Backbone as JSON Lines, residues from 0, in Angstrom:
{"i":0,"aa":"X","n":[124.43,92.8,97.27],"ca":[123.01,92.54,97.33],"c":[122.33,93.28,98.47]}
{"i":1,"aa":"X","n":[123.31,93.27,99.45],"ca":[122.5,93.96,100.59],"c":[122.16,95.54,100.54]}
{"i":2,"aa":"X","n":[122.91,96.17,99.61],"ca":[122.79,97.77,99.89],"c":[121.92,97.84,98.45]}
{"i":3,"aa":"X","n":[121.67,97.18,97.81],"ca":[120.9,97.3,96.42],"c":[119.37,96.95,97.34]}
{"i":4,"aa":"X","n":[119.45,96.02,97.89],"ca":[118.17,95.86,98.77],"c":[117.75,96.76,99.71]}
{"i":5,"aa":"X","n":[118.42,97.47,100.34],"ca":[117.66,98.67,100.71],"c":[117.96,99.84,100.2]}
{"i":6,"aa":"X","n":[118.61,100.15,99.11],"ca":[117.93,101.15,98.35],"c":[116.67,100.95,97.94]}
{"i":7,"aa":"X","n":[116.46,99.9,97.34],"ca":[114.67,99.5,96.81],"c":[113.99,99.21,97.48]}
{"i":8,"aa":"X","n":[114.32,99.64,98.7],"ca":[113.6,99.11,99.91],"c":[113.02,100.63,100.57]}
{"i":9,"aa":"X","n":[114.16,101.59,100.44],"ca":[113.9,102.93,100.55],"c":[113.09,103.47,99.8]}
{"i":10,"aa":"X","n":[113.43,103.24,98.11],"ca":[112.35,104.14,97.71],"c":[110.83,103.15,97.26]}
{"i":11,"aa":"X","n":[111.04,102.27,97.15],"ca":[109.47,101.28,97.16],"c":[108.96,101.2,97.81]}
{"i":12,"aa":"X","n":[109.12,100.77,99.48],"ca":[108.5,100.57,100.25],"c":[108.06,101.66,101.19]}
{"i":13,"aa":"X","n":[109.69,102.42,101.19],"ca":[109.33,103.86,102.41],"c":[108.88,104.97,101.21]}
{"i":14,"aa":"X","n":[109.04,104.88,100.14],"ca":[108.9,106.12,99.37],"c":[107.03,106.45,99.61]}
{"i":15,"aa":"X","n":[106.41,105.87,99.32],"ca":[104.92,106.01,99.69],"c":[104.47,106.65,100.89]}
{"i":16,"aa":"X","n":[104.92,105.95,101.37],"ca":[104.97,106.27,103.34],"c":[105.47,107.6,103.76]}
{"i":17,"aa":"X","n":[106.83,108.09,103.01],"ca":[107.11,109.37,102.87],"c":[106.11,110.68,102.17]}
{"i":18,"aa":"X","n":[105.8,109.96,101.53],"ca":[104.91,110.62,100.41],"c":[103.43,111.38,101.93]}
{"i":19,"aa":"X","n":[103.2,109.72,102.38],"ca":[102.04,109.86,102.91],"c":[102.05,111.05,104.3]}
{"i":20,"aa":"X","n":[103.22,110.64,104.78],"ca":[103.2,111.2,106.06],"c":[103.79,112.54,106.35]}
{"i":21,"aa":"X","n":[104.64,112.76,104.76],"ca":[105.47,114.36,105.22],"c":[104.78,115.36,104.06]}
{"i":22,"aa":"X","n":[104.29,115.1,102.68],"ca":[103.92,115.61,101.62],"c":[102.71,115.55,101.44]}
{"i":23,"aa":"X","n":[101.27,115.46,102.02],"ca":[100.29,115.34,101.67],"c":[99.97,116.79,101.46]}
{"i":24,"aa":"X","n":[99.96,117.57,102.92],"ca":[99.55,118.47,103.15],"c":[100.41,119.64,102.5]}
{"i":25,"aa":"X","n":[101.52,119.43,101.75],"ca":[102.29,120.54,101.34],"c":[102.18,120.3,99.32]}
{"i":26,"aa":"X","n":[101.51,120.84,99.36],"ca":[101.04,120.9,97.62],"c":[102.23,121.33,96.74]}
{"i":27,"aa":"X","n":[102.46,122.52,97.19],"ca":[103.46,122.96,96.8],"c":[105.39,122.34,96.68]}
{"i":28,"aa":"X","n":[105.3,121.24,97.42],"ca":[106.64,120.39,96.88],"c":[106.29,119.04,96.47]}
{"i":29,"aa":"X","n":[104.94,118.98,96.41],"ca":[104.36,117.59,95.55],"c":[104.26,118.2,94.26]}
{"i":30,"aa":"X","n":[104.25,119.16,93.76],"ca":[104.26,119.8,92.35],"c":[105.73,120.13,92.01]}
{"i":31,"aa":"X","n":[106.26,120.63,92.57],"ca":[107.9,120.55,92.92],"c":[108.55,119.11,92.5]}
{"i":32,"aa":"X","n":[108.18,117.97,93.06],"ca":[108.39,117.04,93.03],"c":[108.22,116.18,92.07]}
{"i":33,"aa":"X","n":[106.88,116.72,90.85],"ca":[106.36,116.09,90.31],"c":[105.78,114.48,90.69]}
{"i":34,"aa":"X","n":[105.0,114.41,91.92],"ca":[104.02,113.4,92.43],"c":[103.16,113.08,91.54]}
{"i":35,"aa":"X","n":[103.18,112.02,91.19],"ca":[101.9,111.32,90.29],"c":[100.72,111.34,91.23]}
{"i":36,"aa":"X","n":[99.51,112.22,90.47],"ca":[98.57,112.04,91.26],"c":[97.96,110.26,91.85]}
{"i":37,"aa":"X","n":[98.11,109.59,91.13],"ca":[97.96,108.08,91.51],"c":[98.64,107.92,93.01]}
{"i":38,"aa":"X","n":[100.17,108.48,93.25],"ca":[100.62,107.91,94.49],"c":[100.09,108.66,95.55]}
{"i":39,"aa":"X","n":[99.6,109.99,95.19],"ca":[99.13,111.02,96.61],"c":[97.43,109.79,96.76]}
{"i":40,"aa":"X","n":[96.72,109.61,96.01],"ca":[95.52,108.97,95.79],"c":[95.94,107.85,96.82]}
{"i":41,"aa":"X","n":[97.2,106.99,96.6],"ca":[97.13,105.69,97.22],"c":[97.56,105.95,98.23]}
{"i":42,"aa":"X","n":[98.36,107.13,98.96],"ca":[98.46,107.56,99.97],"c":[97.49,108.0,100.73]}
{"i":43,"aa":"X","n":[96.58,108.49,100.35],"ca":[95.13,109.24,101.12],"c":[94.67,107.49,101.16]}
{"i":44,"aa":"X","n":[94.93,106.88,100.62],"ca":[94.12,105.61,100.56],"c":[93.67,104.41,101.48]}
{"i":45,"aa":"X","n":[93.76,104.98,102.8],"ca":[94.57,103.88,104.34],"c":[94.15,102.37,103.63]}
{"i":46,"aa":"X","n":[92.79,101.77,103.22],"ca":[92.43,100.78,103.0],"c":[93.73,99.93,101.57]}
{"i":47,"aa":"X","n":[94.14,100.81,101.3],"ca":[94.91,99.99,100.28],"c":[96.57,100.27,100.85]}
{"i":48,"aa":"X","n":[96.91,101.3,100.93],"ca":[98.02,101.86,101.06],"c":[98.58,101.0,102.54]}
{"i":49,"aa":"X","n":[98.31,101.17,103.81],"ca":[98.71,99.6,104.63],"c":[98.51,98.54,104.44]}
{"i":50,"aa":"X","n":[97.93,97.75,103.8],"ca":[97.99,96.75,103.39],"c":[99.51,96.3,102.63]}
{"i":51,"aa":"X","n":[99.53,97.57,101.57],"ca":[100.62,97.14,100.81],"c":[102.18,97.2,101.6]}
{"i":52,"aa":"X","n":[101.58,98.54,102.15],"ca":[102.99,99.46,103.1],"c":[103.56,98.26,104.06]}
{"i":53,"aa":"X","n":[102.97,97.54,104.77],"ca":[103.2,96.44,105.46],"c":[103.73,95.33,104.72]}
{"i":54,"aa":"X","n":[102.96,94.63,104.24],"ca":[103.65,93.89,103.07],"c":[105.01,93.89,103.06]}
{"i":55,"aa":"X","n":[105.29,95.0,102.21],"ca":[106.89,95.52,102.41],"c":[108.22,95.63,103.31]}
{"i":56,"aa":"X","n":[107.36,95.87,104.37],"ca":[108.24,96.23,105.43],"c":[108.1,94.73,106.12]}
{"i":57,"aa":"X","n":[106.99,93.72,106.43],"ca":[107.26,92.34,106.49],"c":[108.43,91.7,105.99]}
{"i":58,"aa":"X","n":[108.47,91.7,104.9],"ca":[109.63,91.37,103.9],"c":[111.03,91.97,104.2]}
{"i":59,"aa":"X","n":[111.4,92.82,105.1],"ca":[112.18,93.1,105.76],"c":[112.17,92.43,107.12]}
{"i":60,"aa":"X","n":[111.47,92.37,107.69],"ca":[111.54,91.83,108.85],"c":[111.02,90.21,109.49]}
{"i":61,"aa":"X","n":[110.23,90.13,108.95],"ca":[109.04,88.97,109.49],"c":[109.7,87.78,108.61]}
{"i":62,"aa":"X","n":[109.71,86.64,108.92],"ca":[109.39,85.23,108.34],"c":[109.48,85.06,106.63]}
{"i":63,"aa":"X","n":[110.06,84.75,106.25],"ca":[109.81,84.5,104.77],"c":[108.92,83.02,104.59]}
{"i":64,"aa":"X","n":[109.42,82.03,105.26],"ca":[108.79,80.7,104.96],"c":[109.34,80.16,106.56]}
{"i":65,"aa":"X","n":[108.66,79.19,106.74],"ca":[108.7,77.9,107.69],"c":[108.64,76.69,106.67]}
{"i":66,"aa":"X","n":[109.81,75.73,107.13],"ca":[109.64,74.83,105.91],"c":[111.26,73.51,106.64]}
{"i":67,"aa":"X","n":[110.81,72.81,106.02],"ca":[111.51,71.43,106.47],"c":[113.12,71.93,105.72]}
{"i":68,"aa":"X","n":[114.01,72.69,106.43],"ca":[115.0,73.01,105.31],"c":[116.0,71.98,105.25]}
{"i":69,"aa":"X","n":[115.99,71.05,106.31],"ca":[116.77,69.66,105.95],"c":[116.22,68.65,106.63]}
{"i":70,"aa":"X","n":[116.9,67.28,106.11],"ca":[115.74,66.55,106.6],"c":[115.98,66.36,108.24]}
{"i":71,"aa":"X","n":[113.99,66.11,108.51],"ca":[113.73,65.72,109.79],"c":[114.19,67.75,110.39]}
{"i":72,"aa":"X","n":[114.44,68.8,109.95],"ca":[114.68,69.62,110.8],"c":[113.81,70.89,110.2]}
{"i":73,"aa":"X","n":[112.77,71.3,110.95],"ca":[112.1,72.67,110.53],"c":[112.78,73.42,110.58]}
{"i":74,"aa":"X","n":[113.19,74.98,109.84],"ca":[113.93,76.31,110.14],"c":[113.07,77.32,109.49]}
{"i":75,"aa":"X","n":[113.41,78.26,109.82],"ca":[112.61,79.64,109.46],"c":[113.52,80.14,108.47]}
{"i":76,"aa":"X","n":[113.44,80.8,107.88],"ca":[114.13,81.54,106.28],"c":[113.57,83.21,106.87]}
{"i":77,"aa":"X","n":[114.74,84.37,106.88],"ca":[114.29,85.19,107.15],"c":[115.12,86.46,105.65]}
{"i":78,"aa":"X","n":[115.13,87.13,105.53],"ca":[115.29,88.58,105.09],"c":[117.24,88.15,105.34]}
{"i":79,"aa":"X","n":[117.24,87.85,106.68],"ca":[118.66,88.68,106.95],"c":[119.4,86.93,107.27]}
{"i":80,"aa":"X","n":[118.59,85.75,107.36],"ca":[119.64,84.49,107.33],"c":[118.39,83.77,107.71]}
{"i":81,"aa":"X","n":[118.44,82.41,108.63],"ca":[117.6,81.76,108.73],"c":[118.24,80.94,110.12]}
{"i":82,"aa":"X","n":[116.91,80.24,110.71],"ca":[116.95,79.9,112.05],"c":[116.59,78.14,111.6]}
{"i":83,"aa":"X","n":[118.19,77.67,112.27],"ca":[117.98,75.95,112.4],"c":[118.86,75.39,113.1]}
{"i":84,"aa":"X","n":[117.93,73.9,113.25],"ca":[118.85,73.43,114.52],"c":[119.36,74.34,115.54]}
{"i":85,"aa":"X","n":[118.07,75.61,116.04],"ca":[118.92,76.1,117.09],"c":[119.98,76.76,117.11]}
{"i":86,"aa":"X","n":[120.65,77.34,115.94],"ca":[121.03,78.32,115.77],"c":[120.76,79.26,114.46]}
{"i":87,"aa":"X","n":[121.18,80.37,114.72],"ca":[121.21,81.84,113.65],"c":[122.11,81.25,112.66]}
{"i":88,"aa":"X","n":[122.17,81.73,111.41],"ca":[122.92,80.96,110.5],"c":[122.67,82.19,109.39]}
{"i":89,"aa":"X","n":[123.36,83.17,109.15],"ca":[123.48,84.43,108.34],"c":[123.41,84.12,106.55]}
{"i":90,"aa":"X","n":[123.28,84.42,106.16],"ca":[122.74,83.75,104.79],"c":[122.53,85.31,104.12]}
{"i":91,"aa":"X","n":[123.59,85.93,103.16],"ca":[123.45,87.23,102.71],"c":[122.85,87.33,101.61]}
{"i":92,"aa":"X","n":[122.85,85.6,100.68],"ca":[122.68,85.39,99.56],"c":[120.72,86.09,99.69]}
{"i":93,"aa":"X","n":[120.59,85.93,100.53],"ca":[118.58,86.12,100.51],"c":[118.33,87.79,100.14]}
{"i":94,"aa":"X","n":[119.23,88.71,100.49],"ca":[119.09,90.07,100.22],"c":[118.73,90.08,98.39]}
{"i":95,"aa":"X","n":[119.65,89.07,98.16],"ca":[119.39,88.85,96.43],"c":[117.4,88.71,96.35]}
{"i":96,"aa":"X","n":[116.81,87.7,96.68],"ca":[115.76,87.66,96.77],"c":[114.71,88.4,97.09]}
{"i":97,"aa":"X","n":[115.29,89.71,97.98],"ca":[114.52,90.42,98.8],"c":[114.26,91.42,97.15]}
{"i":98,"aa":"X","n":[115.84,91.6,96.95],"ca":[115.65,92.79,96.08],"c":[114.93,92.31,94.71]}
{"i":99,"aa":"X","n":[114.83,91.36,94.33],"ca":[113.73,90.82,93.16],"c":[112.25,90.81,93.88]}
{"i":100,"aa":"X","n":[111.98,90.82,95.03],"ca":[110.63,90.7,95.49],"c":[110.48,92.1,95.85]}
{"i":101,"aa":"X","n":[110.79,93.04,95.81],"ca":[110.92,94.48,95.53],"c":[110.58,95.04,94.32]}
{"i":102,"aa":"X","n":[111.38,94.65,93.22],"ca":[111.28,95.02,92.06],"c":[110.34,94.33,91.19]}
{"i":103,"aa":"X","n":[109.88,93.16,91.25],"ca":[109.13,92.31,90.73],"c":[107.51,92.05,91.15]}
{"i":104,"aa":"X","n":[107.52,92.56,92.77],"ca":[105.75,92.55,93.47],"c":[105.65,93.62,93.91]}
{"i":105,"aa":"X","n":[106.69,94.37,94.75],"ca":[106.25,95.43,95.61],"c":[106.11,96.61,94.28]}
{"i":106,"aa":"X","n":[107.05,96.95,93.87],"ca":[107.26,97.98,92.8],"c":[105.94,97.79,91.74]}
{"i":107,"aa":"X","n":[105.77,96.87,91.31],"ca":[104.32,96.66,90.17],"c":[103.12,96.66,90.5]}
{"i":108,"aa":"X","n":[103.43,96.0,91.84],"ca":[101.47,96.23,92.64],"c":[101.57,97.74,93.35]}
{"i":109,"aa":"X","n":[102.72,98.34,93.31],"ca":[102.48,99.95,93.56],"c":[101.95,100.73,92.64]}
{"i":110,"aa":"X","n":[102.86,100.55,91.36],"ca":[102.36,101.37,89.9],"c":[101.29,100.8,89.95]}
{"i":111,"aa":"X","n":[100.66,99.77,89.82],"ca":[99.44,99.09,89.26],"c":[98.0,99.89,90.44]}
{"i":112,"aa":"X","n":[98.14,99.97,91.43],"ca":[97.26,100.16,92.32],"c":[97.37,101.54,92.16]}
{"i":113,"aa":"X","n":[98.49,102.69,92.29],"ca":[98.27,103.47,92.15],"c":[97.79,104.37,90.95]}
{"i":114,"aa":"X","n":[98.11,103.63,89.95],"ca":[97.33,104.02,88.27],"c":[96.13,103.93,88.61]}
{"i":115,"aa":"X","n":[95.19,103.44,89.31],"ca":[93.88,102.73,89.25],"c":[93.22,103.99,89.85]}
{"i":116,"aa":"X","n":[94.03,104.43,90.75],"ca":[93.21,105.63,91.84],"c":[93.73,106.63,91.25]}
{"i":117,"aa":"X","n":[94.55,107.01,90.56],"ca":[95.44,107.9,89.42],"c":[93.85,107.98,88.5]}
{"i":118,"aa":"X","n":[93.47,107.15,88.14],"ca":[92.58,107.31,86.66],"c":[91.29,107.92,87.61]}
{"i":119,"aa":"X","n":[90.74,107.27,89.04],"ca":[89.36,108.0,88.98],"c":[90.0,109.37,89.84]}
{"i":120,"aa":"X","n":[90.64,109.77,90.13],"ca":[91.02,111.29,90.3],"c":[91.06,111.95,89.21]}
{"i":121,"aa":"X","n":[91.89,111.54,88.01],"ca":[91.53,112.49,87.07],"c":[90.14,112.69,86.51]}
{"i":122,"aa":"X","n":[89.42,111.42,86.55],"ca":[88.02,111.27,85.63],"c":[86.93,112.4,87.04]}
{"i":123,"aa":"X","n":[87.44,112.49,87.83],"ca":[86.56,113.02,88.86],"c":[86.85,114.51,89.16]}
{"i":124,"aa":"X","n":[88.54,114.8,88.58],"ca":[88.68,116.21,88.43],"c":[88.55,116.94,87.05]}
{"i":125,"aa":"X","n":[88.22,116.23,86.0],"ca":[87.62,116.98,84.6],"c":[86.28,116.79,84.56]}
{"i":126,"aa":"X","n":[85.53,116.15,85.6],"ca":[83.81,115.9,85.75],"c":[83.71,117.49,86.73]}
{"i":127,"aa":"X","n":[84.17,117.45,87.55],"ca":[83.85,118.65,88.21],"c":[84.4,120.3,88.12]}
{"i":128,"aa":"X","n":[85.36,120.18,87.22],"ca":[85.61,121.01,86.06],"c":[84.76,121.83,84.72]}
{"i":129,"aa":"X","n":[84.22,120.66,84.79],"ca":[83.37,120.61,83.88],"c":[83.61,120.75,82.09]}
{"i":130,"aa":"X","n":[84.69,120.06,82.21],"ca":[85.08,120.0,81.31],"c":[84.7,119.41,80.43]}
{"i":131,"aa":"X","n":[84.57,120.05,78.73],"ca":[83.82,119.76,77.44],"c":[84.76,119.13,76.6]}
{"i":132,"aa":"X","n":[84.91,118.17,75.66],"ca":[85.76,117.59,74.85],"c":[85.14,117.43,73.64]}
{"i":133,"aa":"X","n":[86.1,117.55,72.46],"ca":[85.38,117.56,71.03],"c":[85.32,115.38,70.73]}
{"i":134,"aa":"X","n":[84.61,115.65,70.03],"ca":[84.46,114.01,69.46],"c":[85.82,113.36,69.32]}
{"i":135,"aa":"X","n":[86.78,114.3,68.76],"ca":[87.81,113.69,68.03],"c":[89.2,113.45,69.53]}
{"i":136,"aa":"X","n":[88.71,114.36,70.67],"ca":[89.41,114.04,72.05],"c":[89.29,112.82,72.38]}
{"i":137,"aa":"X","n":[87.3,112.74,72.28],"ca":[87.29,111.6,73.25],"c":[87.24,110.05,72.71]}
{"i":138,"aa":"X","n":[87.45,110.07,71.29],"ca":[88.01,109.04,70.69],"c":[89.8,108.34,70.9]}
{"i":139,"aa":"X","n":[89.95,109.69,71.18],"ca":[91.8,109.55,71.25],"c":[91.7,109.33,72.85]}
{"i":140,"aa":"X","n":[90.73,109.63,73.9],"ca":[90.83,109.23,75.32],"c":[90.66,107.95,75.22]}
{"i":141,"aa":"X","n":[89.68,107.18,74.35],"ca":[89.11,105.87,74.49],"c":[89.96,104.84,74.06]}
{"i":142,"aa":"X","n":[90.78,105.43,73.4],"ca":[91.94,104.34,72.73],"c":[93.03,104.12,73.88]}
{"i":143,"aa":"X","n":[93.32,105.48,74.12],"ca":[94.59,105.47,75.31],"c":[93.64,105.14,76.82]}
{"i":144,"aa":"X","n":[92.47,104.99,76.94],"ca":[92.21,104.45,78.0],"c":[92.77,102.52,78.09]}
{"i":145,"aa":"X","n":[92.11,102.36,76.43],"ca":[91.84,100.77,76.35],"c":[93.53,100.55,76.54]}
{"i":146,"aa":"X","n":[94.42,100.85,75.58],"ca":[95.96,100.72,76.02],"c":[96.5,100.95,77.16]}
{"i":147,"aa":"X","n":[95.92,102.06,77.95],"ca":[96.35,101.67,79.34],"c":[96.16,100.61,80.06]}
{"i":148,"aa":"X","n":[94.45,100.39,79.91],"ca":[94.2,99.54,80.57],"c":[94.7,97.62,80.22]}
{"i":149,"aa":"X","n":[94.8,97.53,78.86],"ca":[95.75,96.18,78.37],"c":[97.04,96.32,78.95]}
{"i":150,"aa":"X","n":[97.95,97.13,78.89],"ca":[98.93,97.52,79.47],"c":[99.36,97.06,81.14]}
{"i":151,"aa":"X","n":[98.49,97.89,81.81],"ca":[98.38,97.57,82.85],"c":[98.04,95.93,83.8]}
{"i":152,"aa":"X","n":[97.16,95.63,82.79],"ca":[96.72,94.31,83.42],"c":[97.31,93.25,82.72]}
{"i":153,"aa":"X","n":[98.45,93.63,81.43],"ca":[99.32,92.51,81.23],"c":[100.47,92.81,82.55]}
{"i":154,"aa":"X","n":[100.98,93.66,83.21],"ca":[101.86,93.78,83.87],"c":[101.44,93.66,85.55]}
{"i":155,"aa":"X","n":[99.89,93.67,85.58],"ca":[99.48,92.27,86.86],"c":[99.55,91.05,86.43]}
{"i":156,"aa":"X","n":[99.21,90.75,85.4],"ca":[99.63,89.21,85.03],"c":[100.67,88.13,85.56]}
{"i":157,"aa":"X","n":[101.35,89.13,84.86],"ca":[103.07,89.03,84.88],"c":[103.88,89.39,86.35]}
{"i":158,"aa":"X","n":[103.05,90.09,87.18],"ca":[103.48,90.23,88.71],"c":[103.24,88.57,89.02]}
{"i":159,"aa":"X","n":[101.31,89.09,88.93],"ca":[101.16,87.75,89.75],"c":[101.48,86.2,89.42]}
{"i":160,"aa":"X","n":[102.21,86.36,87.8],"ca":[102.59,84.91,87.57],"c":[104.21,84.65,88.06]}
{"i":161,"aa":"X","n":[104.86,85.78,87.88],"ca":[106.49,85.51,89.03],"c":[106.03,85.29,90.54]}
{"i":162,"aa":"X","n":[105.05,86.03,91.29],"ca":[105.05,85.68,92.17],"c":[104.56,83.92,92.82]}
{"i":163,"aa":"X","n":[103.58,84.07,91.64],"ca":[103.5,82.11,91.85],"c":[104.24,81.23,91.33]}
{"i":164,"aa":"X","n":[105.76,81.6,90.3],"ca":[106.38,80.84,90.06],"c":[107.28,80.85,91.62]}
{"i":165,"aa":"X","n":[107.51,82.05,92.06],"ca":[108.45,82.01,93.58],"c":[107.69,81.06,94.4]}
{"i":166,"aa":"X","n":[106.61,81.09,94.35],"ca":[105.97,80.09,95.56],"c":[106.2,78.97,95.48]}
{"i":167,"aa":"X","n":[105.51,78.45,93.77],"ca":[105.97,77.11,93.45],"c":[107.19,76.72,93.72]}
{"i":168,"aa":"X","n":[108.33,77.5,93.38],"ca":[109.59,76.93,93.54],"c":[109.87,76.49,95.4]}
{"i":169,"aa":"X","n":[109.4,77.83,96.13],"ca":[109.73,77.28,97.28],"c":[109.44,76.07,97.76]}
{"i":170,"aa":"X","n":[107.95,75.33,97.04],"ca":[107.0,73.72,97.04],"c":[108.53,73.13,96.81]}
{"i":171,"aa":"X","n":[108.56,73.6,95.51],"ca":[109.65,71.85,94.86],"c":[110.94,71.62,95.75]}
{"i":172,"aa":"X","n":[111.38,73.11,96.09],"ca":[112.7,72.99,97.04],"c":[112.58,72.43,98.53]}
{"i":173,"aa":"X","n":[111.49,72.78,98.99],"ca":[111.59,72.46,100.56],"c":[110.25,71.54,100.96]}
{"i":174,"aa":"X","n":[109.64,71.42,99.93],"ca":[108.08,70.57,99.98],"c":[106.49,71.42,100.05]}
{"i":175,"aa":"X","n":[105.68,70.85,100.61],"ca":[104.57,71.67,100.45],"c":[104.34,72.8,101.58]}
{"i":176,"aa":"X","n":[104.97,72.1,103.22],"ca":[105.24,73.38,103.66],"c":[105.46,74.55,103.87]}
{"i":177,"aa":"X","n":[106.62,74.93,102.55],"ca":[106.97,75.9,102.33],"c":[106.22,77.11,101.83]}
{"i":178,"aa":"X","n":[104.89,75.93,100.73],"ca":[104.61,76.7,100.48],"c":[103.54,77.38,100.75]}
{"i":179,"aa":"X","n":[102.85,76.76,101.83],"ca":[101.83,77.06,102.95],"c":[102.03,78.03,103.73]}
{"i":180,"aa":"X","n":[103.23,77.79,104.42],"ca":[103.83,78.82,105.31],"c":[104.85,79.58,104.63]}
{"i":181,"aa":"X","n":[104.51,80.74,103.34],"ca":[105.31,81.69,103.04],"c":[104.68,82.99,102.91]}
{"i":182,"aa":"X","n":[104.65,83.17,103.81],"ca":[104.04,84.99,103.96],"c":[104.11,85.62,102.69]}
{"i":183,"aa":"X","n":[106.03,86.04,102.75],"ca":[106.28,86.92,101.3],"c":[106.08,86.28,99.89]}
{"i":184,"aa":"X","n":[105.8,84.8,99.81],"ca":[105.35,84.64,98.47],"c":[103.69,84.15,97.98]}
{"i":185,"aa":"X","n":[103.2,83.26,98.8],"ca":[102.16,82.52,98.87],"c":[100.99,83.4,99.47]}
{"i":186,"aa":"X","n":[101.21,84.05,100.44],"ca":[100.22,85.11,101.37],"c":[99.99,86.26,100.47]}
{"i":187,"aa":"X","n":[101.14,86.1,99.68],"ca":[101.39,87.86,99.05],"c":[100.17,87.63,97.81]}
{"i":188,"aa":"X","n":[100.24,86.1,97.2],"ca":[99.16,86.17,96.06],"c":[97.61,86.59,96.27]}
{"i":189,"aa":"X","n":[97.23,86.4,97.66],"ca":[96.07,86.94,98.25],"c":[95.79,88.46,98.5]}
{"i":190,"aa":"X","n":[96.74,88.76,99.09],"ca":[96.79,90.17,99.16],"c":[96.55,90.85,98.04]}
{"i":191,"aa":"X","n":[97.27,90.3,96.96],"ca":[97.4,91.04,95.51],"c":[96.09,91.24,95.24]}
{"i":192,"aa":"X","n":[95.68,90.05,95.18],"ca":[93.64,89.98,94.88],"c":[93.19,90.55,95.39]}
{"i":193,"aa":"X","n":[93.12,90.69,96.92],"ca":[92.22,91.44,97.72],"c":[92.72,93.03,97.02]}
{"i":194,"aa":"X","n":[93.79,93.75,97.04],"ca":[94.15,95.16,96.66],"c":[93.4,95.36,95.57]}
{"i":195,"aa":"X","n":[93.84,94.74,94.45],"ca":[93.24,94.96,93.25],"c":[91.39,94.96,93.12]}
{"i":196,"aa":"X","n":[90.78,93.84,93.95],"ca":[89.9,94.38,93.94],"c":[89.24,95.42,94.62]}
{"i":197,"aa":"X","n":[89.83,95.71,95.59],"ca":[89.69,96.9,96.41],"c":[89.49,98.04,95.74]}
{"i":198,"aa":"X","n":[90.76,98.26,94.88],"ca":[90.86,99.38,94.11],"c":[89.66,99.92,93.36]}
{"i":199,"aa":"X","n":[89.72,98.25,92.88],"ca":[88.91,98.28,91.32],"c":[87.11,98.81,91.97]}
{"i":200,"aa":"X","n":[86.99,98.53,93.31],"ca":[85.41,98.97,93.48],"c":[85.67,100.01,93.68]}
{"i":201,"aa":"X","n":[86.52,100.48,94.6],"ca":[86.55,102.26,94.93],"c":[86.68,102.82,93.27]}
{"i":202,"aa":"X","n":[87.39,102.7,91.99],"ca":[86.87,103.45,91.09],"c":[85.94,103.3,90.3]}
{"i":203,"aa":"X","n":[85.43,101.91,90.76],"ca":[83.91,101.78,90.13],"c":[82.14,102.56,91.09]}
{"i":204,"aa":"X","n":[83.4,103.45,92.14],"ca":[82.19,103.27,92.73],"c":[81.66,105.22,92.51]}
C-alpha cells in the first residue's frame, strides 16, 4: 500500500506541479510530451491549481481527522499512523486510504478542473484564429460538447458522492467529531465547490 501510494502521489499530486514549474516555458517538450492543454491551463492557473496542489500534499502530511478514537481518549489519524494516549502508533493500513483518496478525489477533481480550462482555451484559440465551421461541424461540436459536458459532471457527482460517503463513514466510526475535524474528507467537500465554481466563472467569463 505504501509504494502504490506514492506512486499516485507522484504522478497526481506532483505531476501538475512538475508540469507547472519545469514545462511551462518549454513548448517544445510539452508537445513532446503530449500535455493536455487543460493541465498547462490549470497550471498557469495559481487560483485553482494551489488550492488543489495543497490539498494533496496535506493528505500526505497534515491531520486526516481529530476524533474520539477510543473511549474517553482523543487521537489524531495521520497519512503515516496516528497519535494516542501519548504515543506514535504506526498504522500502514492508512496508505490503503491515502491511495483511494488519490484516485477517487485528487485524480477526478484534476481531470474535471482541468477539462473546464481545457474547453475555454480551445474555444478562445479557434475564436482568435478565426476560424469558420460548416453547419454540419458545428452540430457535431454541439453534441460532443453536451456529452462531454454530461460526462463530466456525472464523474463530479460521483467524486463528490465517495467523498461524502468517506466522511459519513468517519461520523458512524468515531462520532460526529470526526467528522467535523477531517480536513482530507469533510474540508475537501468545500474545496471541491469552491474549485469548481471557480473554474466554472473563469470560463464563463
Amino acid at each position: 500500500g505504501r509504494v502504490l501510494y506514492f506512486v499516485s502521489f507522484l504522478f497526481i499530486v506532483c505531476g501538475p506541479a512538475f508540469v507547472k514549474y519545469f514545462l511551462l516555458d518549454k513548448t517544445t517538450v510539452l508537445r513532446a510530451l503530449i500535455i493536455p492543454n487543460g493541465l498547462k491551463e490549470l497550471a498557469k492557473t495559481n487560483d485553482v491549481f494551489y488550492p488543489l496542489f495543497l490539498h494533496g500534499l496535506y493528505t500526505a502530511i497534515g491531520p486526516w481527522l481529530v476524533a474520539e478514537l477510543t473511549t474517553g481518549h482523543i487521537g489524531v489519524v495521520f497519512l503515516h499512523g496516528l497519535y494516542l494516549k501519548g504515543k506514535w502508533i504506526p498504522e500502514p493500513t492508512v496508505y490503503a486510504y491515502g491511495l483511494f483518496q488519490n484516485l477517487l478525489f485528487q485524480l477526478p477533481s484534476t481531470v474535471y478542473l482541468a477539462s473546464y480550462l481545457g474547453q475555454k482555451k480551445s474555444e478562445t484559440t479557434s475564436y482568435s484564429n478565426g476560424v469558420s465551421k460548416s453547419n454540419h461541424a458545428l452540430k457535431d461540436e454541439h453534441k460532443w460538447g453536451i456529452c462531454w459536458r454530461i460526462c463530466m459532471n456525472f464523474m463530479l457527482l460521483i467524486t463528490f458522492i465517495l467523498q461524502l460517503y468517506g466522511s459519513l463513514s468517519f461520523w458512524q466510526a468515531y462520532g460526529f467529531m470526526a467528522f467535523v475535524f477531517s480536513p482530507v474528507k469533510t474540508w475537501s467537500l468545500f474545496l471541491l465547490i469552491f474549485l469548481v465554481r471557480k473554474v466554472r466563472k473563469i470560463v464563463a467569463s
